[in-house]
Every structure is written in C-alpha cells, then in structure tokens.
Coordinates of C-alpha atoms in Angstrom, one line a residue:
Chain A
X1219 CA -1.1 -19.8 6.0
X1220 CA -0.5 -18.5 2.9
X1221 CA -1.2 -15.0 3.7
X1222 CA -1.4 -11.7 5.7
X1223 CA -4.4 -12.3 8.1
X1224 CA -6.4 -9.1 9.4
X1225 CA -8.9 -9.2 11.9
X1226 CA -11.5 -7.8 12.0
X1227 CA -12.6 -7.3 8.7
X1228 CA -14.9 -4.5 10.2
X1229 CA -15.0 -2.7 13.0
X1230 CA -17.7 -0.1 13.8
X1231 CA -17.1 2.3 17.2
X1232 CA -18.7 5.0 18.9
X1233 CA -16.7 8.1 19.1
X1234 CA -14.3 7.7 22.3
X1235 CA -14.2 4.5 22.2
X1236 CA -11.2 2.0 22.0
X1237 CA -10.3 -0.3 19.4
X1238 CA -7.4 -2.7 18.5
X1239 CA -6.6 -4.2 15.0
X1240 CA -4.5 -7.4 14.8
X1241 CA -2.1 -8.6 12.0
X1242 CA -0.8 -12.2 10.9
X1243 CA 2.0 -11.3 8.6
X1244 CA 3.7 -14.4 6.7
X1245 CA 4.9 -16.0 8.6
X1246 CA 8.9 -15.7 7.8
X1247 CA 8.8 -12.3 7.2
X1248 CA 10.8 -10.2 9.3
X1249 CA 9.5 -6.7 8.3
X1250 CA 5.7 -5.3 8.7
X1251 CA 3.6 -2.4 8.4
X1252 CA 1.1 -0.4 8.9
X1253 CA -0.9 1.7 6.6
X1254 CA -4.4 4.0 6.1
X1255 CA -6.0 4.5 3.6
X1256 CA -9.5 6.9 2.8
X1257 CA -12.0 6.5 0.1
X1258 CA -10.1 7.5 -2.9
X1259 CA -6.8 8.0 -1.9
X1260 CA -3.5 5.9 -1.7
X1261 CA -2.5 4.0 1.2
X1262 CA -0.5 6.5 4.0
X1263 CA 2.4 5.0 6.0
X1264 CA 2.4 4.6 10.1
X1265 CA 4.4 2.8 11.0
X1266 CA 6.7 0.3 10.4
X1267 CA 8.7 -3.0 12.3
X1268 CA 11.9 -5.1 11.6
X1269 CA 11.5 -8.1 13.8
X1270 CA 10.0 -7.0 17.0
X1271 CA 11.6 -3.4 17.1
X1272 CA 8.9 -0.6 15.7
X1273 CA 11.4 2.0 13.4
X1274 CA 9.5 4.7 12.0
X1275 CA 6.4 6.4 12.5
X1276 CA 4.6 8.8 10.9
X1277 CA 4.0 11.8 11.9
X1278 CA 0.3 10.6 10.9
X1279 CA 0.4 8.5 13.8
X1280 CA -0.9 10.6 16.9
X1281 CA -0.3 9.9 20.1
X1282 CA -3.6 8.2 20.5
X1283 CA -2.5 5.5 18.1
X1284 CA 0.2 2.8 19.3
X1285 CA 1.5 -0.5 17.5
X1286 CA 3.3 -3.2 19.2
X1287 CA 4.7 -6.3 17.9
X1288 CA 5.6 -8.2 20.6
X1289 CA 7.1 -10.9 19.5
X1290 CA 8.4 -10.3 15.8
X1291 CA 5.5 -12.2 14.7
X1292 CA 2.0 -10.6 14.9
X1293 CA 1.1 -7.1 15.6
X1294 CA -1.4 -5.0 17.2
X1295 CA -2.9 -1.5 16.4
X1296 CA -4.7 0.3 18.9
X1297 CA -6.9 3.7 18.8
X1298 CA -7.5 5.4 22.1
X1299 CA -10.7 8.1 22.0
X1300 CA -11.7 7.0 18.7
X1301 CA -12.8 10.3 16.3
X1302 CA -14.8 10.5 13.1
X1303 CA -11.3 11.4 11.2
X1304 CA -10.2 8.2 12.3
X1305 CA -13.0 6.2 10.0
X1306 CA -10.4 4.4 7.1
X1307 CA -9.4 1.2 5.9
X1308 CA -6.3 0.2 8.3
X1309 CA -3.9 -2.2 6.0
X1310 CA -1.2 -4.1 7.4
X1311 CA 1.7 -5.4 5.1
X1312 CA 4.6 -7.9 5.9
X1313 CA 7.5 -8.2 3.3
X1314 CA 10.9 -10.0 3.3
X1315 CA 13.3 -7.9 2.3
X1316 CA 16.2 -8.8 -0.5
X1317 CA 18.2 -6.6 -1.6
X1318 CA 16.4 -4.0 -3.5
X1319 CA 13.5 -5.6 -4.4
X1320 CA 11.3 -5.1 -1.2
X1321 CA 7.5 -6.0 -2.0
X1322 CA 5.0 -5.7 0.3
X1323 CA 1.9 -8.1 0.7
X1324 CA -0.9 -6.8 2.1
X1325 CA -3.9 -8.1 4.0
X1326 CA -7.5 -7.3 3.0
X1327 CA -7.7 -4.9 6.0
X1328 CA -9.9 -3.5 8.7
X1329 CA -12.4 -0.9 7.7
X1330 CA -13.4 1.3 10.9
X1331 CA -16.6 3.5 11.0
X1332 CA -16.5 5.8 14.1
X1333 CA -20.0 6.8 14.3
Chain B
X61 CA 2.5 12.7 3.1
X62 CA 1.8 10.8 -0.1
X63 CA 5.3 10.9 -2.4
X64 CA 3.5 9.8 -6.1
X65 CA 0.8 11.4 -7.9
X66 CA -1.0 8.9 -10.9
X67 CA -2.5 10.5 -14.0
X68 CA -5.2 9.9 -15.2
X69 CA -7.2 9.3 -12.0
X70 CA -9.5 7.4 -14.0
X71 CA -9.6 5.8 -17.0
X72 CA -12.5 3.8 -18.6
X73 CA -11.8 2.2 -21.8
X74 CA -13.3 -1.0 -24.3
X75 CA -12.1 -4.8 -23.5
X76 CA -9.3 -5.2 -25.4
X77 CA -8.1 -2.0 -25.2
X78 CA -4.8 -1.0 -24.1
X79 CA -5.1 1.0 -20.5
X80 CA -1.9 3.1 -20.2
X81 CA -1.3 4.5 -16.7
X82 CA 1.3 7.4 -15.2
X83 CA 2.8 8.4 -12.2
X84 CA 5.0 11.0 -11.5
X85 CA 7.2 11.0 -8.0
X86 CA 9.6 14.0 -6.2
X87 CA 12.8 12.5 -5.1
X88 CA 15.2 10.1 -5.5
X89 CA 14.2 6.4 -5.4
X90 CA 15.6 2.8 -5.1
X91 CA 12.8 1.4 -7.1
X92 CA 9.5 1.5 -8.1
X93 CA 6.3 -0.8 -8.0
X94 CA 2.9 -0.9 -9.1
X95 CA 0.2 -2.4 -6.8
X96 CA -3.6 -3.7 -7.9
X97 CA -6.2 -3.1 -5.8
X98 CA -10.3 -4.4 -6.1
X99 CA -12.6 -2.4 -4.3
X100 CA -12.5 -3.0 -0.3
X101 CA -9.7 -5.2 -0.6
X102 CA -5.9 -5.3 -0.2
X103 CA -3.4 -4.1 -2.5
X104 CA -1.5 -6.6 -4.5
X105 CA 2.4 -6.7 -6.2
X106 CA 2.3 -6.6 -9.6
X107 CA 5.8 -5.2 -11.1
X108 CA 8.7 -3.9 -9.7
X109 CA 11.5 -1.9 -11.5
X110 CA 15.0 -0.9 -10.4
X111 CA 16.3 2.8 -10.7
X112 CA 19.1 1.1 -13.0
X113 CA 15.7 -0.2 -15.5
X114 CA 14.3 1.7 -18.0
X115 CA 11.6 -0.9 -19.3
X116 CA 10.1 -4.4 -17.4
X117 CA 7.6 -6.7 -19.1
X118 CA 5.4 -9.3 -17.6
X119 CA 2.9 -11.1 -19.3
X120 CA 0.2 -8.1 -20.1
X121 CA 2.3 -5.7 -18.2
X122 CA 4.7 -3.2 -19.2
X123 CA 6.2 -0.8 -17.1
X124 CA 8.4 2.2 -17.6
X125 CA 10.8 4.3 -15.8
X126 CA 12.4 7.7 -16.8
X127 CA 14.0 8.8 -13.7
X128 CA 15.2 12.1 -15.2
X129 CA 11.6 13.0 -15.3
X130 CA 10.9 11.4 -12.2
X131 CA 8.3 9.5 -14.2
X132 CA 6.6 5.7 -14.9
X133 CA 4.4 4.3 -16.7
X134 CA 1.9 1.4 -16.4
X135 CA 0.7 -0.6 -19.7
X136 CA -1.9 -2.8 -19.5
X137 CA -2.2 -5.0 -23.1
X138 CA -5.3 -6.4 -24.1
X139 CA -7.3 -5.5 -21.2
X140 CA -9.8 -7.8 -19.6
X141 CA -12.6 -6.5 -17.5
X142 CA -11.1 -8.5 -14.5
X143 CA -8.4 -5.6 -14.9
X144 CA -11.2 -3.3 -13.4
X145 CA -9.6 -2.2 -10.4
X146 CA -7.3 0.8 -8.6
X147 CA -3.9 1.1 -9.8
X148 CA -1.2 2.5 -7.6
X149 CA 2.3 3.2 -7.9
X150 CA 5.0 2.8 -5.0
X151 CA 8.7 4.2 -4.4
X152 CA 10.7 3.5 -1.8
X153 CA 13.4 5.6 0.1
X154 CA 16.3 5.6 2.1
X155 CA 14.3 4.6 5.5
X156 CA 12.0 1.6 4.2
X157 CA 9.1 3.6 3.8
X158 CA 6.7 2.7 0.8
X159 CA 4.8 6.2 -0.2
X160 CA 2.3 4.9 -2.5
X161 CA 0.5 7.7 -4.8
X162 CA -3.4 8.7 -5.5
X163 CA -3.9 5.6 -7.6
X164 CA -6.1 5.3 -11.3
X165 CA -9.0 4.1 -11.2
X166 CA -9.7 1.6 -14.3
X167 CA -12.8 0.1 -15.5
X168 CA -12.9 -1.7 -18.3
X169 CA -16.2 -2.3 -20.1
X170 CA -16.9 -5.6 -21.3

C-alpha cells in the first residue's frame, strides 16, 4: 500500500439517512485526519487522531457526525440524519510527524450527495 | 474556520509562462505548505517552508515567506499545462491543525 485508501469514492444518500466513510491511512503513520471540503473552497478541519485517541474537533463537527479509530490504524466517519448541507467531498489525511515538518497525504476522498 | 486566503483565485496564463501565486494568513505559524490539487481528487504536498525560511526552491517551484506581512508566495517556472490544477496553501498551529486557505485556481493553456 502505498497510499491513503478511501472508500467509497461516492456515496449518494437520501436525506435522514446514515452513512459511514472509511480511511486506510499509511500504514506507519501515527497521526490522521479528517477534512471537508465544498465546491470551491479549501479543505475545513474535523477532526483529528494520534494513534487511536481522537484530539480535536471542530466545532464544524456536529453532534450528528462521530469519528472513531479504533485501533490506531484505520478510521471511520459516520453521519447520522444526513442533510443537504452535508453534500462535500470528505478527505481523510494521515501524516508522520517529525519535528516541524508535518505533511499531510491525502486520499482521493468520498464525495457525498444528500438528495 | 479557514486561516489563509490565496490571491488571485484564478489565474489563466500561456504554457511557459510563469504562474505566481499568494496567500496571506492571520496568526503566528510553525510553517507553511503548499498543496496541488486536480479536480475531484486529493490534495498533494508540494513545498514546505519553516517560519525561520524566507525562500525554498524545488525544481519548478519557488516559494516565499515574509512572516512580517504574514505573507507567501507560490512560483511556478515554465508552466506546463499538467500544472492545471487548484493551488492551496497550509499553516499549521500550536494544536496540529492544518487550516488550509481558498486555494487558486490555475489553468494553463497549451
């Protein structure tokens, strides 16, 4: 794997609906978020991880969103009672971090369309 | 909320011209990176400078940083029209967030 793996690449929901995104950072890195990003704009932060232990979230993230990475090694997204405002591209990143001179590498992401 | 703000948003220019790129930030940063991203894709490291830097090259790259004005810039040499893509900048604070800005858009016409 020479990657970050997202799946799925699309994901297309009626409103209310649940969905979950999964993430297959690189494998030795420790650190992984989560981002969204709208047509046009940058990439916003959720939510972060070191290891297994989530450490910052965004305000962004409302309580209808939760991230878990159970393990330290993949990581779920989840979106209870889907809305339209929720439509985006949801990137995950994984880095390694060394002393200042954290980059991030990002998988292709998951575009939802709540219809 | 988003912590950079690129300038211009986009930016259309000939092959083989030079594509020159800003972004401006709002506080105090560790360092500073600019990220590539094609359309429906994933964004991708391309330079990273320290707060200590003031100029980084790599290969067609060179980036800036003036952190008086809070300020970088992006130089693309000899552009390529597989340089057609969205260019965002990243800073980092204390707290391991990455804000990432509004990005440039860049198309360069063959």
């Amino acid at each position: 794997d020479t990657g970050v793996s997202q799946n799925p690449r699309h994901k297309i929901t009626k409103r209310g609906q649940n969905v979950t995104f999964r993430c297959d950072p690189i494998s030795e890195h420790n650190r992984l978020y989560w981002y969204r990003q709208t047509l046009g704009q940058g990439p916003e932060f959720l939510t972060y991880f070191q290891n297994e232990a989530q450490l910052e979230k965004s305000r962004l993230l409302s309580d209808r969103f939760s991230a878990e990475r159970p393990k330290g090694s993949f990581s779920t997204l989840e979106i209870q009672r889907t809305e339209q405002g929720d439509s985006a591209m949801y990137l995950c990143a994984s880095s390694l971090p060394q002393a200042s001179n954290e980059k991030l590498f990002f998988g292709s992401g998951t575009q939802l369309s709540v219809l | 909320s988003q912590q950079g703000e690129e300038d211009p948003q986009a930016l259309s220019i000939q092959e083989g011209e030079n594509a020159t790129m800003n972004c401006s930030y709002k506080t105090s940063i560790n360092n500073l990176q600019w990220y590539r991203q094609n359309s429906g894709r994933g964004l991708v490291h391309l330079i990273l400078i320290r707060s200590n830097e003031r100029e980084k090259h790599s290969g067609r790259l060179r980036v800036t940083l003036d952190t008086s004005k809070k300020s970088s810039s992006l130089l693309i040499t000899a552009s390529r029209a597989a340089d057609t893509a969205s260019y965002f900048c990243a800073t980092d604070r204390a707290g391991n967030q990455f804000y990432f800005g509004t990005g440039t858009s860049l198309t360069v016409i063959p």
